Coordinates of C-alpha atoms in Angstrom, one line a residue:
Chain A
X1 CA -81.3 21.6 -31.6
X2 CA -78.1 20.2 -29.8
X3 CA -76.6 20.7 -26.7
X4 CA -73.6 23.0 -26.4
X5 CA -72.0 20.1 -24.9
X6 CA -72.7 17.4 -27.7
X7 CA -72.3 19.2 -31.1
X8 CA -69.1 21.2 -29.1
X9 CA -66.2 20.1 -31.2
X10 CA -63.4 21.2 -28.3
X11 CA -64.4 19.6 -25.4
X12 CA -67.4 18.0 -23.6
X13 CA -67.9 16.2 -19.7
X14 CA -66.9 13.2 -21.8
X15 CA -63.8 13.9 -23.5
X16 CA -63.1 16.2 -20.7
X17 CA -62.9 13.4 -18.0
X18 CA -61.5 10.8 -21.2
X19 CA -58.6 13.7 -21.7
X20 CA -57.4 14.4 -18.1
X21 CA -57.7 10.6 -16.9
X22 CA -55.0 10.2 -19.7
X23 CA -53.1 13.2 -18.7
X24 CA -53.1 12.5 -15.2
X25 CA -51.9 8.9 -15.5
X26 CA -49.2 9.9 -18.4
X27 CA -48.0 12.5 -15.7
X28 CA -47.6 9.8 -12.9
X29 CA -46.2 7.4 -15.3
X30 CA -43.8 10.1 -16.0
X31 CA -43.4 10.9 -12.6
X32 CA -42.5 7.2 -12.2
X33 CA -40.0 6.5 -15.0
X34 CA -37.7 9.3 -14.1
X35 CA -37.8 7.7 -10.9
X36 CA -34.4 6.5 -11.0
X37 CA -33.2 9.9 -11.0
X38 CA -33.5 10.0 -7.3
X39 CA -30.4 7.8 -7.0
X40 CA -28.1 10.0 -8.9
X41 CA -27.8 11.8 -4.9
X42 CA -23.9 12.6 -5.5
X43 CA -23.9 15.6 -7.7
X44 CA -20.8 18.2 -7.0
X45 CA -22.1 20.9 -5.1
X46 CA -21.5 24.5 -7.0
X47 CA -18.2 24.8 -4.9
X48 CA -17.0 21.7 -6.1
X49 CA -17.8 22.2 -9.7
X50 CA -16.2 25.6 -9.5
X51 CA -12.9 24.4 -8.1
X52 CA -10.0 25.8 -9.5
X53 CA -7.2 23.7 -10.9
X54 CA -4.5 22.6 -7.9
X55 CA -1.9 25.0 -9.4
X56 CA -4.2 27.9 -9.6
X57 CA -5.8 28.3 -6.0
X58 CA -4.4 30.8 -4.1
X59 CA -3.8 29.6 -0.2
X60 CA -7.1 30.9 0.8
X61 CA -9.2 28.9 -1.6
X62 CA -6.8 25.9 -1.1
X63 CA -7.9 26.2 2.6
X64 CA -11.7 26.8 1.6
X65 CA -11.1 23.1 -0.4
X66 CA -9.4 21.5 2.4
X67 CA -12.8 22.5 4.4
X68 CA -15.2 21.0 2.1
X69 CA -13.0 17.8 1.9
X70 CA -13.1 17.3 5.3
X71 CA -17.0 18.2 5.3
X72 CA -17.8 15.6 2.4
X73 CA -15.7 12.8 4.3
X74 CA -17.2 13.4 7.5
X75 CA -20.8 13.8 5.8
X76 CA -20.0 9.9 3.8
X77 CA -18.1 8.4 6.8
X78 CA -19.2 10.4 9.8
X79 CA -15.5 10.5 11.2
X80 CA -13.7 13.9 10.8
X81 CA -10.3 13.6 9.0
X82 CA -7.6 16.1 8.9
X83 CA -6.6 17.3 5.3
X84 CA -3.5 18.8 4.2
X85 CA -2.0 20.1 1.2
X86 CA 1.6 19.4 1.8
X87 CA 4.0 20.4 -0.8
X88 CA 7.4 19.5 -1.3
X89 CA 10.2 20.3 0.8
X90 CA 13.2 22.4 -0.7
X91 CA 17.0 20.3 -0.9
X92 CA 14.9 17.0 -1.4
X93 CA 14.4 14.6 -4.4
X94 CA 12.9 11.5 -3.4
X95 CA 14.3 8.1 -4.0
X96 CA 13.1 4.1 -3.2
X97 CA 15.7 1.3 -3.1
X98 CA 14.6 -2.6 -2.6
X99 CA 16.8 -5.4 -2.0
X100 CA 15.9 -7.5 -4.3
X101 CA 18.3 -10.6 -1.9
X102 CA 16.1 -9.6 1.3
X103 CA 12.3 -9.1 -0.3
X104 CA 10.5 -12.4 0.8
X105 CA 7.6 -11.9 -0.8
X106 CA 4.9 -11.7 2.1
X107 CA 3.1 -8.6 0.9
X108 CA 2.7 -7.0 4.0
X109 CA 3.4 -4.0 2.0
X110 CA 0.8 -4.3 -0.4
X111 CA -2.2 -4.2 2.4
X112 CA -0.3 -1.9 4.6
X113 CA -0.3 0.2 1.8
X114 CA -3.7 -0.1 1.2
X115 CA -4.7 0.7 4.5
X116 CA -2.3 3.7 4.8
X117 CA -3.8 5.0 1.3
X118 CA -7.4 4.4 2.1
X119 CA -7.9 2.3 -1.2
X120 CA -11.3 0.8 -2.0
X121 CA -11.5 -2.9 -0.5
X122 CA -14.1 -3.6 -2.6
X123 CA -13.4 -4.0 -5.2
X124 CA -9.6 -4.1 -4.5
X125 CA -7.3 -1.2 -5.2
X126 CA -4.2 -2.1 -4.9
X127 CA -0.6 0.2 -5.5
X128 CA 2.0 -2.9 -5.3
X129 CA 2.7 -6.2 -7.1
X130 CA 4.8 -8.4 -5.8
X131 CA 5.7 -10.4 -9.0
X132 CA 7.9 -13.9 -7.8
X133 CA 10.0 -15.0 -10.7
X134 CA 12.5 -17.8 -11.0
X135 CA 16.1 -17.3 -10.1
X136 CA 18.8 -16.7 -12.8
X137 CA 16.2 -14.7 -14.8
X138 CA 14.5 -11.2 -15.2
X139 CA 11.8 -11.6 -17.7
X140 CA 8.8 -10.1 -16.3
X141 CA 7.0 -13.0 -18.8
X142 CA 7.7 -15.1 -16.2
X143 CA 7.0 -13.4 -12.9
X144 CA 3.5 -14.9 -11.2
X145 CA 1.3 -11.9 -9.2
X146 CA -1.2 -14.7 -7.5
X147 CA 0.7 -17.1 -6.1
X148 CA -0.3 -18.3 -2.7
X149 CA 2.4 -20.5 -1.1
X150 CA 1.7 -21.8 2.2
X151 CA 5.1 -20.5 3.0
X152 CA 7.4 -17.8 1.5
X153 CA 9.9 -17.4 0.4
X154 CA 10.3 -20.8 -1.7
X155 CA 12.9 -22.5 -2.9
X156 CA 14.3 -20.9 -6.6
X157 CA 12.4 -18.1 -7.0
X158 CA 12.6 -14.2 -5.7
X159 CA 10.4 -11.5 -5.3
X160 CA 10.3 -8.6 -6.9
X161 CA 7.6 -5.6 -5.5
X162 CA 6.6 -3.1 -8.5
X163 CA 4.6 0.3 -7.7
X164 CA 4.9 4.0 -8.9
X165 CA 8.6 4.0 -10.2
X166 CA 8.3 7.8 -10.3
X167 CA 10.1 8.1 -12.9
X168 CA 12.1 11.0 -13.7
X169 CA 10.8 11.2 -17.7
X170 CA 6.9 9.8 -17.0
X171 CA 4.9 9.0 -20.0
X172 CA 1.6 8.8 -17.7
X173 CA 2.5 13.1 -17.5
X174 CA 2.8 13.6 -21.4
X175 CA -0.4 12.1 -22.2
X176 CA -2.4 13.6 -19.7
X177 CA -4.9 15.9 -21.9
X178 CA -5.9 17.6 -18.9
X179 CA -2.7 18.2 -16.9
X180 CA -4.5 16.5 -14.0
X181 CA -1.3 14.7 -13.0
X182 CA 2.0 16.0 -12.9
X183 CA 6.1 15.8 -11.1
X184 CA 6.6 17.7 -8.4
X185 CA 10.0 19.2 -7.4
X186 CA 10.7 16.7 -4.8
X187 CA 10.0 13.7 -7.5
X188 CA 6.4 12.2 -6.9
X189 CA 4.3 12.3 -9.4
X190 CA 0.9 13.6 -7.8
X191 CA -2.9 13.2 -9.3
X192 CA -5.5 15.9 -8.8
X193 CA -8.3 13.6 -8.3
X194 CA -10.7 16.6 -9.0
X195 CA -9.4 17.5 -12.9
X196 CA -8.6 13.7 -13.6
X197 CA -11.3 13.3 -16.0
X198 CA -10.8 9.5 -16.0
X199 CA -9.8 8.8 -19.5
X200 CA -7.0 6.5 -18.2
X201 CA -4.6 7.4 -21.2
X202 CA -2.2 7.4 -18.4
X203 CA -2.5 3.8 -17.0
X204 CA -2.6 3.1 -20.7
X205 CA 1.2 5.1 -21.1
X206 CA 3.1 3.6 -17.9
X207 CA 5.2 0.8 -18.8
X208 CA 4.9 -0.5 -15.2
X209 CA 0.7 -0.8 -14.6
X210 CA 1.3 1.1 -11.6
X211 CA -1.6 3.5 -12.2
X212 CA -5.2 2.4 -10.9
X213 CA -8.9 3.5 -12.3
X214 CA -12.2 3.7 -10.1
X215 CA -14.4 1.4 -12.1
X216 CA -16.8 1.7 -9.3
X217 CA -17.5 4.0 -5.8
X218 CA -14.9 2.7 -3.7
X219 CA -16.0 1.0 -0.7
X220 CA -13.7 1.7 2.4
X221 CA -15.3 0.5 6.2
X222 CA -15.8 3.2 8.2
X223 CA -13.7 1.9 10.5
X224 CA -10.2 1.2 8.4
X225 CA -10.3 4.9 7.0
X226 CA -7.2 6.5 7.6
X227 CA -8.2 10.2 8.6
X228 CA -4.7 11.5 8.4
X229 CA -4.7 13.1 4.6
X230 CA -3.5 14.8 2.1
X231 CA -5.1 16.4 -0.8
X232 CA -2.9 15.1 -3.7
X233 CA -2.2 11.9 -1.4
X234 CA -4.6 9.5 0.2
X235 CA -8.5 11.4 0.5
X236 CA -11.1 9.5 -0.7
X237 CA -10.9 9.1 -4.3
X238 CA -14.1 9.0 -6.2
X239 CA -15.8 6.9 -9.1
X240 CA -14.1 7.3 -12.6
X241 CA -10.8 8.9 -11.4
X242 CA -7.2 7.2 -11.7
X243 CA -5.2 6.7 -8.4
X244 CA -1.6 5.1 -7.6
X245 CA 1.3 4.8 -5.5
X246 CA 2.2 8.5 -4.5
X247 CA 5.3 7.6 -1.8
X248 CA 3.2 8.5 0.9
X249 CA 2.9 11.7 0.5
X250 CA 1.2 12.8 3.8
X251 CA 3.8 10.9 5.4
X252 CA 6.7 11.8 3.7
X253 CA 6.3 15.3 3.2
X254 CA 5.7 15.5 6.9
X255 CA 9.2 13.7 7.4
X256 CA 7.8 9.9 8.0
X257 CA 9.0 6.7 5.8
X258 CA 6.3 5.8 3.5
X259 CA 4.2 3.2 5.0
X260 CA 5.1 0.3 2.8
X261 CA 8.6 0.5 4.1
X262 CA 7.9 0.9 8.2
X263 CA 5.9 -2.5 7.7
X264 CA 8.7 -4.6 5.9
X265 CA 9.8 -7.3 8.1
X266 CA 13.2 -7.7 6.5
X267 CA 14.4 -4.0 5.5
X268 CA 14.5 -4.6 1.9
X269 CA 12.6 -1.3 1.6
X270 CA 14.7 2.0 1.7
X271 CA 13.8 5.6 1.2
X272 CA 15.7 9.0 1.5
X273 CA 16.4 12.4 0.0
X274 CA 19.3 11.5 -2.5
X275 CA 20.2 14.8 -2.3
X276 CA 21.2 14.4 1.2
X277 CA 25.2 12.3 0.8
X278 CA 24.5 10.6 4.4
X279 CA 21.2 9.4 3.6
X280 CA 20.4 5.8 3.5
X281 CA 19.3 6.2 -0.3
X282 CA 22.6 7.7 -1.3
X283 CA 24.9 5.0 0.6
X284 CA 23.1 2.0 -1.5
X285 CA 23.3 4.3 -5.0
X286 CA 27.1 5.0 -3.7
X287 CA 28.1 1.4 -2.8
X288 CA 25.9 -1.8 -3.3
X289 CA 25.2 -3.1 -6.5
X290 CA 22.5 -1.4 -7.5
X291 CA 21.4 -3.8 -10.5
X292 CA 18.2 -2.2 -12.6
X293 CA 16.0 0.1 -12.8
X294 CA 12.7 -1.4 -13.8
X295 CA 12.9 -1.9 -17.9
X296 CA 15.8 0.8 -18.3
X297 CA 15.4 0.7 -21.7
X298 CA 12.3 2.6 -22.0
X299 CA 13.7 5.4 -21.1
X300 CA 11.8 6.7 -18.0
X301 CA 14.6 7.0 -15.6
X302 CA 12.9 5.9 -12.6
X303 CA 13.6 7.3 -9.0
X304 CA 12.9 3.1 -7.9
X305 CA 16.0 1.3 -7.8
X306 CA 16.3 -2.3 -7.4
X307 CA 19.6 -3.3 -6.0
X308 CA 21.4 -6.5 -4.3
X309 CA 23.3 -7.7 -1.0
X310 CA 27.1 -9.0 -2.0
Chain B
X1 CA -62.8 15.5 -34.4
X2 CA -60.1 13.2 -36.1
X3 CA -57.9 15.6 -34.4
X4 CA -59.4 15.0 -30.9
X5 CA -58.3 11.4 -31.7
X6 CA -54.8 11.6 -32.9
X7 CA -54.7 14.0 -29.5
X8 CA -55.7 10.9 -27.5
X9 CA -53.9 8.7 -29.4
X10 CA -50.7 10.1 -28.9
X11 CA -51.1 10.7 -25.0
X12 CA -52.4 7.3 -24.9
X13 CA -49.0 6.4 -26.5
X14 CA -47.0 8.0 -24.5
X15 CA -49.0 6.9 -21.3
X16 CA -48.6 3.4 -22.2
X17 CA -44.8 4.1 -23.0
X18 CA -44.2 5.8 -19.5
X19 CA -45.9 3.1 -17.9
X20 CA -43.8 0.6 -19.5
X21 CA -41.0 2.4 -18.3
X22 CA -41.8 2.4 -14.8
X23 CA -42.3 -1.3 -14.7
X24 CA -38.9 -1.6 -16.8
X25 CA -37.4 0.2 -13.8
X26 CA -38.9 -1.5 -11.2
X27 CA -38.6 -4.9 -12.7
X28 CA -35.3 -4.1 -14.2
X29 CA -35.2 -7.4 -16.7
X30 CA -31.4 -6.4 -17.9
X31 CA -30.4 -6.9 -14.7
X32 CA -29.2 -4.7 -11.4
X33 CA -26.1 -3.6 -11.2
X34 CA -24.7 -7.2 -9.2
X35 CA -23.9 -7.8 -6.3
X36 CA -20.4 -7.6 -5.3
X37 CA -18.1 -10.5 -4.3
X38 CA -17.1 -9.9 -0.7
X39 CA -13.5 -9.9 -0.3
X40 CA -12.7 -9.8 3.3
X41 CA -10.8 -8.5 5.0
X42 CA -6.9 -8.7 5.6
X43 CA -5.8 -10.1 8.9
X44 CA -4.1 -6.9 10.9
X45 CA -1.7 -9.1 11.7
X46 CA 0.2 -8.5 8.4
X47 CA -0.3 -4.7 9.3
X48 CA 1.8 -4.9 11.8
X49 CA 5.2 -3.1 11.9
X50 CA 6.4 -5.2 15.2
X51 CA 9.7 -7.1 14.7
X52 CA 9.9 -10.4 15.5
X53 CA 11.7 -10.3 18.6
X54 CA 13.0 -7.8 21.4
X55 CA 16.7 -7.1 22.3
X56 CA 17.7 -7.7 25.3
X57 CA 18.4 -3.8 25.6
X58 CA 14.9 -3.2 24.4
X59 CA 13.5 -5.2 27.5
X60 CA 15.5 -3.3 29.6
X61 CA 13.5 0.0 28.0
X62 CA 10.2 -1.8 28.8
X63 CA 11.2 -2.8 32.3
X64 CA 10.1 -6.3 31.4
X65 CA 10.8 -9.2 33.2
X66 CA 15.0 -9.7 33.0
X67 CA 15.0 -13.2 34.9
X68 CA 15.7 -15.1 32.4
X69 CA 19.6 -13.5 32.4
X70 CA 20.4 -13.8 35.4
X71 CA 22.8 -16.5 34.9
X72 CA 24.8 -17.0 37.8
X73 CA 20.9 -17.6 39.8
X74 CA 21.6 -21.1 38.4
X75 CA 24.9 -20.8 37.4
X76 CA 28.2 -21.2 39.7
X77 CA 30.6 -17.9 39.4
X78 CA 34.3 -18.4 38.3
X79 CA 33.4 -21.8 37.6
X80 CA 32.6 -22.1 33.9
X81 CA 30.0 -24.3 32.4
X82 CA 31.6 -27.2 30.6
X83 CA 30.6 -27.8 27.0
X84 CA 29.3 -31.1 25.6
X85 CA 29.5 -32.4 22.2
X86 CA 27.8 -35.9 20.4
X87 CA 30.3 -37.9 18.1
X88 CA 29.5 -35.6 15.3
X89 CA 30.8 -32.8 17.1
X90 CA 26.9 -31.2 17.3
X91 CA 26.9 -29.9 20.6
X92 CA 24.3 -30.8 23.0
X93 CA 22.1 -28.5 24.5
X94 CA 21.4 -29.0 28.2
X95 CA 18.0 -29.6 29.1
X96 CA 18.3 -26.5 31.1
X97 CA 18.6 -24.4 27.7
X98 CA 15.9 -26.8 25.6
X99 CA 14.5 -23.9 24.0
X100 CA 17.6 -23.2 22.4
X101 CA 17.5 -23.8 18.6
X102 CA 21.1 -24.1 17.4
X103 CA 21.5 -23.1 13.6
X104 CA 24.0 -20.3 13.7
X105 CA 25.9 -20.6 10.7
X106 CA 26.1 -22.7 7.4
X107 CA 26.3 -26.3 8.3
X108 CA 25.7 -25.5 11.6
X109 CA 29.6 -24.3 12.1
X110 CA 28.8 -21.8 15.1
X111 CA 28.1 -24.3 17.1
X112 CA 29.8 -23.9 20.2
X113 CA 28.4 -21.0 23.4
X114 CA 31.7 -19.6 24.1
X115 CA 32.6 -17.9 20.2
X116 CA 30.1 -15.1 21.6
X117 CA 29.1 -16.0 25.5
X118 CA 32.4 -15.6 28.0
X119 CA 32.5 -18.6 30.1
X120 CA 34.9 -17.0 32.7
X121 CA 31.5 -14.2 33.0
X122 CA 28.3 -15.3 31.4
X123 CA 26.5 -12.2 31.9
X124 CA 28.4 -10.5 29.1
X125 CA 29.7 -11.2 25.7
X126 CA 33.3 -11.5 24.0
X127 CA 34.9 -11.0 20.5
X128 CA 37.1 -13.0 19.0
X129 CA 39.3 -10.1 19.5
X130 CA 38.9 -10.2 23.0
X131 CA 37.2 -6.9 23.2
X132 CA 33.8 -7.3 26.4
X133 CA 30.5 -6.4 25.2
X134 CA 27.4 -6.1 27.5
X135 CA 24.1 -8.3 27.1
X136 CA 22.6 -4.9 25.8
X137 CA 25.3 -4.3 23.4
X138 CA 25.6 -7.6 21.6
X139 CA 25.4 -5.5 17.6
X140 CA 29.2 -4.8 18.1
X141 CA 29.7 -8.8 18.7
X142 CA 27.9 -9.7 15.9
X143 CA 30.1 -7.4 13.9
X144 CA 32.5 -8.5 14.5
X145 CA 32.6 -11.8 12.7
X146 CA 29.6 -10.2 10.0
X147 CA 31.8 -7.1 9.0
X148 CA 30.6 -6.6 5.8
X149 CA 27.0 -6.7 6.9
X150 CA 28.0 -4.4 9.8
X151 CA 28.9 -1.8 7.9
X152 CA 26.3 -2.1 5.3
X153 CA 23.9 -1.9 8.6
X154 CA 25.9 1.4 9.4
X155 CA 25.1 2.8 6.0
X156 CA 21.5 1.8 6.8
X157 CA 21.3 -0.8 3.5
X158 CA 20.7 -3.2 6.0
X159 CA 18.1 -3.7 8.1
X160 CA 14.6 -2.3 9.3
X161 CA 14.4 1.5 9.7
X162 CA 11.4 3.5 10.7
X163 CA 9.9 6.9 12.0
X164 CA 11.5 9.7 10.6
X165 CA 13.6 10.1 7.5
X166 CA 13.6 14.0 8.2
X167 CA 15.9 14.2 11.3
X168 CA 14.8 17.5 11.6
X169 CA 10.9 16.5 11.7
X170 CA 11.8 14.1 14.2
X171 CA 13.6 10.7 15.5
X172 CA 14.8 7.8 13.1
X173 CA 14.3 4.5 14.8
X174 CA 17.2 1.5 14.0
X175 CA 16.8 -1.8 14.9
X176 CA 19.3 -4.0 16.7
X177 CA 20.7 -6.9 14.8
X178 CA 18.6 -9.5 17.4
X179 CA 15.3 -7.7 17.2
X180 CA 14.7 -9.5 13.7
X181 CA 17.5 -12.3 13.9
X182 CA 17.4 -15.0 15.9
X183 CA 21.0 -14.9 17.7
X184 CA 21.2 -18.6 18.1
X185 CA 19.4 -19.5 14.7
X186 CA 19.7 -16.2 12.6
X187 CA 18.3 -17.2 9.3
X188 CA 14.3 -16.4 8.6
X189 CA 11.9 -19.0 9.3
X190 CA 9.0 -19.0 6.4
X191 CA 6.2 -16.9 6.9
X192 CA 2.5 -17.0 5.6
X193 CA 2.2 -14.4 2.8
X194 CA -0.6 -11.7 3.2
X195 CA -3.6 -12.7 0.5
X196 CA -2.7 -12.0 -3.4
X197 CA -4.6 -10.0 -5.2
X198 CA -8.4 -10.9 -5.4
X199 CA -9.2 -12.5 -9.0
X200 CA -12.4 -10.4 -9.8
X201 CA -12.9 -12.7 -12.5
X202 CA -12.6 -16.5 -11.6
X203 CA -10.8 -17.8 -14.5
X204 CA -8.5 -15.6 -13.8
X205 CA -5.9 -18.2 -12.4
X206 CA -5.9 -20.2 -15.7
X207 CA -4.5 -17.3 -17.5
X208 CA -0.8 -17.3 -16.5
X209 CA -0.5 -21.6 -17.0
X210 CA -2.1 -20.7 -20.4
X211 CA 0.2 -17.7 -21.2
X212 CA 2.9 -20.3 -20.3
X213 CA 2.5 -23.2 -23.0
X214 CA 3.2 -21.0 -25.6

């Protein structure tokens, strides 16, 4: 007569010990391989999941937002910024003039604007291109973004700086699926950068390349963040959202020139209300010879006007 | 029995497939996620909104040191300074005033101290129209041979604004005709530009020669 144990056809010491040896090492491998999981460490909190679209929160839970903004830059940066949610003035429609006979092309505004905008230095995120082109011509075919003179400006050529035209009929708007960007009264075109769902049909609609995609987590040193901030303007943007040139808006909606402008060493940049008749704006539409709007032809109307001296 | 086995089998499968796994992710053959280029830094200097220079009235502001306009300290008064001139008409700067660049004007016409400076009172300026400016004032002087430019200034097409655009959020600040022009030589020297934009990939520069030829 057998043992229980041998002629048992479930389970014996044997198979027993042969069974959970298998199991327990399956378990750890398992353990193991979802490993990487532990990495995925930014997940949306439920607040942040739950946010309501920009033109649906009431003041109260825009103020609750603002809260948690400041609370997730401090938690990533340690510094504490302050986060507004500006909104556009009444009387005012915003408007950009370059002299086109004074730009030199030393791209101070590019990196002032990058460190205004808190823009990912690595890899770079950048709102302007100054595109140098040969005199006596306009075809973008033959503007240059990389050139590195030892001087500037040189001899038969002048600059021409593109960003957000802001344009008054914007095809990045119309193909947004999600209504994640849209114009405001005062003329910027603004980006929820919580409801962009990155599918970068906008960058893909603007004639001008002036919209810009997180490929990556930006990086930003601690130390170059700009802690002045605005909810649709320059907070930390995250991985897999579009950004771009929004005039400033924590500066201009608080009154200030956009920062682009405030670092240009010639004053080819300009920027007023152009529904204000003494502004700045509205003297160069009135009486210099305003020459293009960037590639009129398309339609767009943009609120960027490219004009001359003489 | 047979099912015993298959049971083994399968967890000895999986097992073996986990495991594999784990040393996939530690090992990682397809490669991590690389490095990134570092791009440093740009030099604050190009973040800079200082002009070039400081007015005379904007020294004043800062109480700086003013010694360098006190004229008559080497100067003799109502005795004015005679001008001297090489056979090419070029005047010739007095050792005095080496640091003087002269290059006012195409072809170097402005050329002589007395269009702006008065001679009969050096420590203030004169139109052609005869009208006397202060040292602090000197905008109306170069107005008045730059009119067009003058007025466009007015307007505020020309030249470097800043602060406020909103008078009623707060101050707009102008700048003087000498804070970015060089009186004596007023057109721009070059400058370095800031860096271009990084070329993540570096065959990147090739492309626009290449897009050229055809």
């Amino acid at each position: 007569m057998a043992t229980p144990e041998s002629n048992s056809p479930g389970m014996n010491r044997r198979s027993f010990l042969r069974t959970s040896a298998v199991l327990t090492s399956g378990l750890a491998a398992l353990a193991a391989s979802l490993a990487p999981l532990r990495n995925l460490d930014d997940f949306p909190s439920v607040e942040k999941f739950l946010q309501k679209y920009y033109k649906e929160m009431t003041p109260e839970e825009m103020a609750k937002v603002l809260k948690r903004i400041e609370h997730d830059v401090e938690k990533q940066y340690g510094l504490r910024p302050h986060v507004r949610d500006l909104r556009p003035m009444d009387g005012v429609e915003f408007v950009y003039a370059l002299n086109l006979t004074r730009c030199i092309g030393c791209r101070k505004c590019v990196h002032a604007c990058v460190a205004e905008n808190n823009q990912s230095r690595n890899p770079e995120i950048q709102y302007i291109r100054v595109l140098k082109l040969p005199h006596g011509s306009l075809d973008l075919e033959k503007a240059e973004h990389n050139s590195d003179p030892a001087k500037v400006p040189e001899k038969g050529f002048f600059y021409m700086p593109v960003q957000c035209q802001q344009c008054k009929n914007p095809p990045c708007v119309k193909v947004c699926p999600v209504h994640a960007t849209w114009q405001e009264t005062d003329g910027i075109t603004v980006i929820d950068y919580d409801w962009c769902i990155g599918c970068r049909y906008c960058e893909a609609a603007c004639p001008y390349w002036a919209r810009r995609f997180n490929f990556t987590k930006p990086e930003i040193p601690k130390e170059k963040l700009n802690l002045e901030m605005a909810y649709l303007g320059n907070r930390p943007r995250k991985q897999g959202v579009m950004e771009k040139c929004h005039f400033c808006i924590q500066r201009t909606r608080a009154g200030k020139y956009p920062a682009c402008l405030e670092v240009c060493p010639v004053g080819a940049r300009k920027f007023g209300n152009i529904l204000d008749p003494n502004s700045e704006v509205s003297y160069i539409l009135r009486t210099k010879r305003v020459f293009i709007q960037l590639k009129e032809e398309m339609g767009t109307s943009p609120r960027f006007f490219y004009y001359f001296d003489v | 029995m047979s099912l015993n086995l298959k049971t083994s089998a399968v967890l000895t499968g999986l097992s073996c497939a986990f495991l594999a796994l784990t040393a996939a992710f530690l090992l990682n053959p397809w490669g991590r996620p690389q490095a990134r280029e570092f791009i440093p830094l740009v030099d604050t200097n190009f973040l800079s909104t200082a002009t070039v220079r400081q007015s005379y009235a904007e020294l004043i502001r800062l109480k700086a040191d003013l010694s360098d306009f006190d004229c008559y300290a080497c100067h003799e008064k109502g005795k004015p300074p005679t001008l001297r001139f090489d056979t090419n008409q070029v005047l010739i700067i007095p050792t005095e005033h080496a640091n003087l660049v002269m290059g006012h004007g195409s072809h170097n016409r402005n050329n002589n101290c007395f269009n702006c400076h008065d001679e009969n009172n050096l420590e203030q300026f004169q139109t052609r129209d005869g009208r006397a400016l202060k040292l602090s004032d000197s905008t109306p002087l170069c107005g008045s041979c730059h009119g067009p430019t003058y007025r466009d200034w007015e307007g505020g097409a020309h030249g470097r604004t800043g602060g406020f655009w909103n008078k009623a959020s707060g101050e707009t600040t102008r700048r003087n005709c000498v804070e970015c022009h060089n009186p004596h030589a007023p057109k721009f020297p070059g400058r370095a530009p800031a860096p271009g934009p990084h070329l993540l990939h570096p065959d990147a520069h090739i492309a626009p020669e290449t897009h050229a030829a055809h």
